[in-house]
């Protein structure tokens, strides 16, 4: 028997229930059952925990939790054997499939990756989808050449932003961190930020599509008017990795930065990244992300805390990364 945070029907509040392995969903082929040690709270978890499941959850009863790290109990997949340590992010686990807010989970083996060398399961969940996505965004910028100069990180005190700031800082990059929380300046500078940009400076659109060229790259977790402003401030030929929509899904921009400055807008989708790309990104996280900085981001939590933290993350009130112990 194990505890799970369950949403029993659409609109119901999540509640802790006792389940057994027999309650877990069947996986037709290549299924792996994992004893979950840790999960996390990402922005998308906040959406799934909302009444109505944020439009992401389709079937009830549902166990949310888009990430988990744990130990293989049984495996019908050739890559894994009992006792292996594994990590899951993406593949709509926690949305369309039961997720990580439970003592056990059963998923397709092809969705898992082995725990990267150099990280333990708790550290892997401190990274989670948000941190993996930060690394994928950095790699997307690198693939476009990422020239020297300042890299802008928006939503910097959040999960994606904190990990992006720490990794870019460890890479020796100048990092300009955009935050709406001035009290987080010390936290962001400790992670690696070299400049703090108040959110208000980028919060509203201006009448003109181009401003002074400032940024050599940008990792944008915010979208909306901020992304539109940033596009007009990119240096010639430089790229923005569009990761999130914490400030809204609309993009009130013009095409002028693309046409007159050759700016690139790169879409980042962490959910369906192929296995080899995930393994490569996790390997680079283990190599680049200083573990002391990761630890400074961690907000420890239990299953009982998850509904509250889900509401807080949607309100932009969580700093860094939540690690849920199971
Ligand atoms: P967090 O809530 O941890 O971080 C978002 C941060 O954005 C906040 O901490 C806050 O930072 C800032 N923010 C919040 N509200 C606003 C607002 N109204 N206007 C401007 N800034 C705001 O979430 P995550 O880091 O987990 O996720 C960030 C985004 O990335 C989400 O939209 C999420 O859905 C998306 N995402 C996308 C993925 C993909 O595969 N494309 C994967 C993972 C996440 P501060 O207080 O410092 O300003």
Short mmCIF file of C-alpha atoms and ligand atoms in Angstrom, two decimals:
data_model
loop_
_atom_site.label_atom_id
_atom_site.label_comp_id
_atom_site.label_asym_id
_atom_site.label_seq_id
_atom_site.Cartn_x
_atom_site.Cartn_y
_atom_site.Cartn_z
CA UNK A 1 0.00 0.00 0.00
CA UNK A 2 1.14 3.56 -0.66
CA UNK A 3 -0.18 7.12 -0.45
CA UNK A 4 -1.21 9.01 -3.56
CA UNK A 5 -2.56 12.52 -4.12
CA UNK A 6 -5.70 11.86 -6.10
CA UNK A 7 -8.31 14.02 -7.85
CA UNK A 8 -11.34 11.73 -7.79
CA UNK A 9 -13.60 13.60 -10.23
CA UNK A 10 -13.53 16.75 -12.31
CA UNK A 11 -13.68 19.81 -10.07
CA UNK A 12 -12.87 17.85 -6.88
CA UNK A 13 -10.06 18.99 -4.60
CA UNK A 14 -6.97 16.74 -4.56
CA UNK A 15 -6.86 14.48 -1.48
CA UNK A 16 -4.48 11.83 -0.16
CA UNK A 17 -5.75 8.26 -0.70
CA UNK A 18 -4.23 4.88 0.07
CA UNK A 19 -3.71 2.78 -3.06
CA UNK A 20 -2.17 -0.58 -3.87
CA UNK A 21 -0.04 -1.65 -6.84
CA UNK A 22 -3.14 -3.28 -8.36
CA UNK A 23 -4.74 0.20 -8.68
CA UNK A 24 -1.99 1.43 -11.02
CA UNK A 25 -2.87 1.72 -14.71
CA UNK A 26 -1.87 -1.14 -17.00
CA UNK A 27 0.77 -0.50 -19.67
CA UNK A 28 0.27 -2.73 -22.72
CA UNK A 29 3.94 -3.26 -23.63
CA UNK A 30 7.28 -2.35 -22.07
CA UNK A 31 5.77 -1.10 -18.80
CA UNK A 32 7.95 -0.30 -15.80
CA UNK A 33 6.71 -0.02 -12.20
CA UNK A 34 8.69 2.46 -10.13
CA UNK A 35 8.81 3.03 -6.37
CA UNK A 36 8.72 6.83 -6.36
CA UNK A 37 11.12 8.58 -3.95
CA UNK A 38 10.69 12.22 -5.00
CA UNK A 39 8.52 14.40 -7.20
CA UNK A 40 8.33 18.15 -7.78
CA UNK A 41 5.90 21.03 -8.35
CA UNK A 42 6.21 22.67 -11.77
CA UNK A 43 3.99 25.41 -13.21
CA UNK A 44 2.14 22.73 -15.20
CA UNK A 45 1.48 20.80 -11.98
CA UNK A 46 -0.19 23.96 -10.69
CA UNK A 47 -2.46 23.88 -13.76
CA UNK A 48 -3.27 20.16 -13.36
CA UNK A 49 -4.14 20.66 -9.67
CA UNK A 50 -6.61 23.48 -10.43
CA UNK A 51 -10.34 22.74 -10.56
CA UNK A 52 -10.87 21.41 -14.12
CA UNK A 53 -7.26 20.28 -14.38
CA UNK A 54 -6.26 23.42 -16.31
CA UNK A 55 -7.65 21.82 -19.50
CA UNK A 56 -4.79 19.27 -19.35
CA UNK A 57 -6.34 16.44 -17.32
CA UNK A 58 -8.88 14.42 -19.32
CA UNK A 59 -9.74 11.36 -17.20
CA UNK A 60 -10.66 10.90 -13.56
CA UNK A 61 -9.79 9.62 -11.02
CA UNK A 62 -6.37 11.14 -11.67
CA UNK A 63 -2.99 11.20 -9.95
CA UNK A 64 -1.10 14.37 -10.97
CA UNK A 65 2.67 14.98 -10.81
CA UNK A 66 4.51 15.55 -14.10
CA UNK A 67 7.92 14.44 -12.77
CA UNK A 68 9.21 11.63 -10.60
CA UNK A 69 12.43 9.95 -9.61
CA UNK A 70 12.54 6.48 -8.11
CA UNK A 71 13.69 2.88 -8.14
CA UNK A 72 12.45 0.21 -10.58
CA UNK A 73 10.34 -2.50 -8.89
CA UNK A 74 9.37 -4.54 -11.96
CA UNK A 75 10.18 -4.04 -15.63
CA UNK A 76 8.92 -5.36 -18.97
CA UNK A 77 11.34 -3.00 -20.76
CA UNK A 78 14.74 -4.25 -21.93
CA UNK A 79 16.58 -1.14 -20.70
CA UNK A 80 15.59 -1.48 -17.02
CA UNK A 81 15.86 -4.05 -14.24
CA UNK A 82 14.60 -4.03 -10.63
CA UNK A 83 16.79 -1.76 -8.50
CA UNK A 84 17.67 0.69 -11.31
CA UNK A 85 17.30 4.37 -10.45
CA UNK A 86 15.22 6.24 -13.04
CA UNK A 87 13.83 9.70 -13.78
CA UNK A 88 10.64 10.63 -15.57
CA UNK A 89 9.72 14.00 -17.11
CA UNK A 90 7.28 14.78 -19.89
CA UNK A 91 5.19 12.46 -22.13
CA UNK A 92 2.02 13.96 -20.58
CA UNK A 93 2.55 11.91 -17.43
CA UNK A 94 0.65 13.67 -14.63
CA UNK A 95 -1.77 15.10 -17.25
CA UNK A 96 -3.09 12.37 -19.56
CA UNK A 97 -1.49 9.56 -17.51
CA UNK A 98 -1.15 9.00 -13.76
CA UNK A 99 1.91 10.78 -12.43
CA UNK A 100 4.42 11.16 -9.63
CA UNK A 101 2.36 12.26 -6.61
CA UNK A 102 2.20 8.65 -5.41
CA UNK A 103 4.44 6.12 -3.72
CA UNK A 104 4.38 4.05 -6.92
CA UNK A 105 3.94 4.76 -10.63
CA UNK A 106 3.69 2.62 -13.76
CA UNK A 107 4.70 4.09 -17.13
CA UNK A 108 6.12 3.08 -20.50
CA UNK A 109 9.80 2.25 -20.10
CA UNK A 110 10.68 4.35 -23.15
CA UNK A 111 9.55 7.48 -21.28
CA UNK A 112 12.14 6.98 -18.52
CA UNK A 113 15.81 7.91 -18.47
CA UNK A 114 18.42 6.32 -16.20
CA UNK A 115 19.41 8.55 -13.27
CA UNK A 116 22.27 10.63 -14.70
CA UNK A 117 25.69 9.89 -13.27
CA UNK A 118 26.66 12.57 -10.72
CA UNK A 119 23.10 13.24 -9.49
CA UNK A 120 21.06 11.47 -6.82
CA UNK A 121 17.29 11.07 -7.14
CA UNK A 122 16.55 14.08 -4.93
CA UNK A 123 18.88 16.30 -6.97
CA UNK A 124 17.31 15.03 -10.20
CA UNK A 125 13.90 16.12 -8.92
CA UNK A 126 15.32 19.47 -7.77
CA UNK A 127 16.15 19.87 -11.47
CA UNK A 128 12.91 18.28 -12.79
CA UNK A 129 11.08 19.35 -15.92
CA UNK A 130 11.85 23.02 -15.23
CA UNK A 131 15.60 22.43 -15.03
CA UNK A 132 15.71 20.02 -17.96
CA UNK A 133 13.87 22.63 -20.01
CA UNK A 134 16.36 25.32 -18.97
CA UNK A 135 19.18 23.10 -20.27
CA UNK A 136 17.31 22.36 -23.52
CA UNK A 137 16.83 26.11 -23.99
CA UNK A 138 20.54 26.81 -23.42
CA UNK A 139 21.42 24.08 -25.92
CA UNK A 140 19.02 25.56 -28.47
CA UNK A 141 20.77 28.95 -28.09
CA UNK A 142 24.18 27.27 -28.40
CA UNK A 143 23.06 25.50 -31.57
CA UNK A 144 22.47 29.00 -33.04
CA UNK A 145 25.96 30.12 -32.03
CA UNK A 146 25.26 32.06 -28.77
CA UNK A 147 27.81 34.90 -29.13
CA UNK A 148 29.52 36.57 -26.14
CA UNK A 149 27.53 39.19 -24.25
CA UNK A 150 24.64 39.27 -21.81
CA UNK A 151 22.01 36.51 -21.80
CA UNK A 152 18.60 37.58 -20.50
CA UNK A 153 16.61 35.17 -18.31
CA UNK A 154 12.97 36.13 -17.66
CA UNK A 155 10.95 34.79 -14.72
CA UNK A 156 14.35 34.36 -13.13
CA UNK A 157 13.30 33.43 -9.56
CA UNK A 158 11.06 30.62 -10.85
CA UNK A 159 12.11 27.04 -11.61
CA UNK A 160 13.20 27.38 -15.24
CA UNK A 161 14.75 30.79 -14.53
CA UNK A 162 16.71 29.71 -11.45
CA UNK A 163 18.27 26.69 -13.16
CA UNK A 164 19.00 28.68 -16.34
CA UNK A 165 20.66 31.43 -14.29
CA UNK A 166 22.81 28.93 -12.36
CA UNK A 167 23.92 26.97 -15.44
CA UNK A 168 24.66 30.07 -17.53
CA UNK A 169 26.57 31.56 -14.59
CA UNK A 170 28.60 28.36 -14.21
CA UNK A 171 29.37 28.53 -17.94
CA UNK A 172 30.91 31.96 -17.29
CA UNK A 173 28.16 33.87 -19.09
CA UNK A 174 26.91 37.31 -18.08
CA UNK A 175 23.32 36.77 -16.96
CA UNK A 176 20.70 39.52 -16.74
CA UNK A 177 17.89 38.20 -14.55
CA UNK A 178 14.40 39.67 -14.93
CA UNK A 179 12.34 39.49 -11.76
CA UNK A 180 9.19 41.00 -10.33
CA UNK A 181 10.49 40.23 -6.84
CA UNK A 182 13.21 42.78 -5.93
CA UNK A 183 13.74 40.95 -2.63
CA UNK A 184 15.19 38.01 -4.62
CA UNK A 185 18.17 40.05 -5.87
CA UNK A 186 20.60 38.40 -3.39
CA UNK A 187 19.30 34.90 -4.30
CA UNK A 188 19.68 35.57 -8.03
CA UNK A 189 23.16 37.06 -7.69
CA UNK A 190 24.24 34.04 -5.62
CA UNK A 191 22.98 31.78 -8.42
CA UNK A 192 25.05 33.66 -11.00
CA UNK A 193 23.12 36.75 -12.14
CA UNK A 194 25.38 39.67 -13.03
CA UNK A 195 22.54 42.18 -13.52
CA UNK A 196 18.99 42.41 -12.15
CA UNK A 197 16.32 43.81 -14.48
CA UNK A 198 13.08 44.84 -12.71
CA UNK A 199 10.06 43.16 -14.36
CA UNK A 200 8.33 46.55 -14.68
CA UNK A 201 11.02 47.67 -17.17
CA UNK A 202 9.86 45.02 -19.66
CA UNK A 203 6.25 44.52 -18.60
CA UNK A 204 4.53 46.70 -21.20
CA UNK A 205 4.73 46.99 -24.96
CA UNK A 206 6.21 50.18 -26.38
CA UNK A 207 5.00 51.84 -29.55
CA UNK A 208 8.06 50.89 -31.61
CA UNK A 209 9.13 47.39 -32.72
CA UNK A 210 12.89 47.96 -32.30
CA UNK A 211 14.85 49.32 -29.34
CA UNK A 212 18.60 49.41 -28.63
CA UNK A 213 20.31 46.06 -29.25
CA UNK A 214 21.24 44.62 -25.84
CA UNK A 215 20.93 40.84 -25.45
CA UNK A 216 23.07 38.09 -26.99
CA UNK A 217 20.51 35.46 -26.07
CA UNK A 218 17.35 35.06 -24.02
CA UNK A 219 15.61 32.26 -22.15
CA UNK A 220 12.03 33.38 -21.78
CA UNK A 221 9.70 31.71 -19.27
CA UNK A 222 7.17 34.56 -19.39
CA UNK A 223 5.84 35.15 -22.95
CA UNK A 224 3.25 37.89 -23.50
CA UNK A 225 4.25 41.58 -23.66
CA UNK A 226 7.67 40.79 -22.14
CA UNK A 227 8.64 38.46 -24.97
CA UNK A 228 7.49 41.07 -27.49
CA UNK A 229 9.71 43.71 -25.83
CA UNK A 230 12.68 41.34 -25.66
CA UNK A 231 12.46 40.53 -29.38
CA UNK A 232 12.94 44.23 -30.11
CA UNK A 233 16.02 44.40 -27.85
CA UNK A 234 17.92 41.40 -29.25
CA UNK A 235 21.25 41.96 -30.91
CA UNK A 236 21.46 41.31 -34.65
CA UNK A 237 21.28 37.58 -35.51
CA UNK A 238 20.72 36.52 -31.87
CA UNK A 239 18.11 34.09 -30.52
CA UNK A 240 15.35 33.85 -27.95
CA UNK A 241 14.35 30.43 -26.60
CA UNK A 242 10.60 30.63 -25.88
CA UNK A 243 9.91 28.29 -22.97
CA UNK A 244 6.89 29.49 -21.04
CA UNK A 245 3.80 31.61 -20.58
CA UNK A 246 3.90 32.70 -16.93
CA UNK A 247 2.95 36.19 -18.17
CA UNK A 248 0.39 34.99 -20.73
CA UNK A 249 0.13 33.06 -24.00
CA UNK A 250 -0.31 36.03 -26.36
CA UNK A 251 2.54 37.57 -28.30
CA UNK A 252 1.75 41.22 -29.08
CA UNK A 253 4.77 41.61 -31.39
CA UNK A 254 5.63 42.60 -34.95
CA UNK A 255 7.78 40.64 -37.41
CA UNK A 256 10.22 43.59 -37.70
CA UNK A 257 12.94 42.11 -35.38
CA UNK A 258 13.00 38.97 -37.57
CA UNK A 259 13.23 40.95 -40.82
CA UNK A 260 15.55 43.82 -39.91
CA UNK A 261 17.75 42.13 -37.28
CA UNK A 262 17.61 38.46 -38.22
CA UNK A 263 16.43 37.59 -34.70
CA UNK A 264 15.49 33.92 -34.16
CA UNK A 265 12.60 32.76 -32.00
CA UNK A 266 13.24 29.15 -30.95
CA UNK A 267 10.40 27.03 -29.55
CA UNK A 268 11.29 24.66 -26.70
CA UNK A 269 9.18 21.55 -26.08
CA UNK A 270 10.53 19.35 -23.30
CA UNK A 271 7.56 16.95 -23.30
CA UNK A 272 8.33 14.83 -26.37
CA UNK A 273 12.12 15.23 -26.65
CA UNK A 274 13.59 11.97 -27.95
CA UNK A 275 15.44 9.70 -25.51
CA UNK A 276 18.96 10.49 -26.80
CA UNK A 277 18.37 14.27 -26.50
CA UNK A 278 17.11 13.86 -22.93
CA UNK A 279 20.09 11.76 -21.91
CA UNK A 280 22.45 14.32 -23.44
CA UNK A 281 20.73 17.24 -21.68
CA UNK A 282 20.72 15.42 -18.31
CA UNK A 283 24.42 14.63 -18.75
CA UNK A 284 25.20 18.30 -19.32
CA UNK A 285 23.14 19.31 -16.28
CA UNK A 286 25.15 16.89 -14.12
CA UNK A 287 28.35 18.29 -15.59
CA UNK A 288 27.53 22.03 -15.43
CA UNK A 289 25.05 22.75 -12.63
CA UNK A 290 26.83 23.40 -9.30
CA UNK A 291 25.10 21.21 -6.68
CA UNK A 292 25.44 23.91 -3.99
CA UNK A 293 23.48 26.30 -6.20
CA UNK A 294 20.87 23.61 -6.88
CA UNK A 295 20.51 23.05 -3.12
CA UNK A 296 19.97 26.80 -2.60
CA UNK A 297 16.92 26.58 -4.91
CA UNK A 298 15.18 23.73 -3.07
CA UNK A 299 11.88 24.17 -1.25
CA UNK A 300 11.28 20.85 0.57
CA UNK A 301 7.69 19.55 0.63
CA UNK A 302 5.45 16.57 1.33
CA UNK A 303 2.32 15.37 -0.52
CA UNK A 304 0.18 17.37 1.94
CA UNK A 305 1.90 20.61 0.80
CA UNK A 306 1.37 20.01 -2.92
CA UNK A 307 -2.14 21.55 -3.43
CA UNK A 308 -1.05 24.78 -1.68
CA UNK A 309 2.22 24.92 -3.64
CA UNK A 310 0.31 24.31 -6.89
CA UNK A 311 -1.77 27.44 -6.25
CA UNK A 312 1.32 29.40 -5.20
CA UNK A 313 3.35 28.54 -8.30
CA UNK A 314 0.54 29.81 -10.55
CA UNK A 315 0.64 33.05 -8.57
CA UNK A 316 4.40 33.40 -9.16
CA UNK A 317 5.03 32.94 -5.44
CA UNK A 318 7.32 29.89 -5.41
CA UNK A 319 11.05 30.59 -5.51
CA UNK A 320 13.32 28.05 -7.19
CA UNK A 321 12.37 24.38 -7.18
CA UNK A 322 10.09 22.32 -4.96
CA UNK A 323 11.20 18.77 -4.05
CA UNK A 324 8.37 16.53 -2.80
CA UNK A 325 9.48 13.60 -0.61
CA UNK A 326 7.36 10.47 -0.85
P1 LIG B 1 7.62 29.20 -12.01
O1 LIG B 1 6.30 29.70 -11.51
O2 LIG B 1 8.54 28.54 -11.06
O3 LIG B 1 8.40 30.42 -12.69
C1 LIG B 1 7.77 31.44 -13.42
C2 LIG B 1 8.33 32.78 -13.00
O4 LIG B 1 7.85 33.77 -13.90
C3 LIG B 1 7.88 33.25 -11.63
O5 LIG B 1 8.65 32.73 -10.59
C4 LIG B 1 8.04 34.76 -11.76
O6 LIG B 1 9.45 35.07 -11.60
C5 LIG B 1 7.70 35.00 -13.23
N1 LIG B 1 6.30 35.43 -13.38
C6 LIG B 1 5.20 34.90 -12.82
N2 LIG B 1 4.08 35.56 -13.21
C7 LIG B 1 4.50 36.54 -14.05
C8 LIG B 1 3.83 37.56 -14.78
N3 LIG B 1 2.50 37.69 -14.72
N4 LIG B 1 4.58 38.39 -15.54
C9 LIG B 1 5.91 38.27 -15.62
N5 LIG B 1 6.62 37.31 -14.93
C10 LIG B 1 5.91 36.46 -14.17
O7 LIG B 1 7.29 28.22 -13.22
P2 LIG B 1 8.29 27.22 -14.00
O8 LIG B 1 9.66 27.77 -13.95
O9 LIG B 1 8.00 25.84 -13.58
O10 LIG B 1 7.74 27.38 -15.49
C11 LIG B 1 7.88 28.63 -16.16
C12 LIG B 1 7.11 28.60 -17.46
O11 LIG B 1 7.72 27.69 -18.36
C13 LIG B 1 5.65 28.16 -17.33
O12 LIG B 1 4.83 28.89 -18.21
C14 LIG B 1 5.68 26.70 -17.75
O13 LIG B 1 4.46 26.26 -18.24
C15 LIG B 1 6.76 26.75 -18.83
N6 LIG B 1 7.42 25.48 -19.07
C16 LIG B 1 7.49 25.03 -20.35
C17 LIG B 1 8.15 23.88 -20.65
C18 LIG B 1 8.31 23.46 -22.06
O14 LIG B 1 8.60 22.30 -22.35
N7 LIG B 1 8.16 24.39 -23.00
C19 LIG B 1 8.70 23.03 -19.58
C20 LIG B 1 8.68 23.64 -18.26
C21 LIG B 1 8.02 24.82 -18.03
P3 LIG B 1 9.92 36.45 -10.89
O15 LIG B 1 9.14 36.55 -9.63
O16 LIG B 1 11.39 36.30 -10.69
O17 LIG B 1 9.57 37.56 -11.86
#
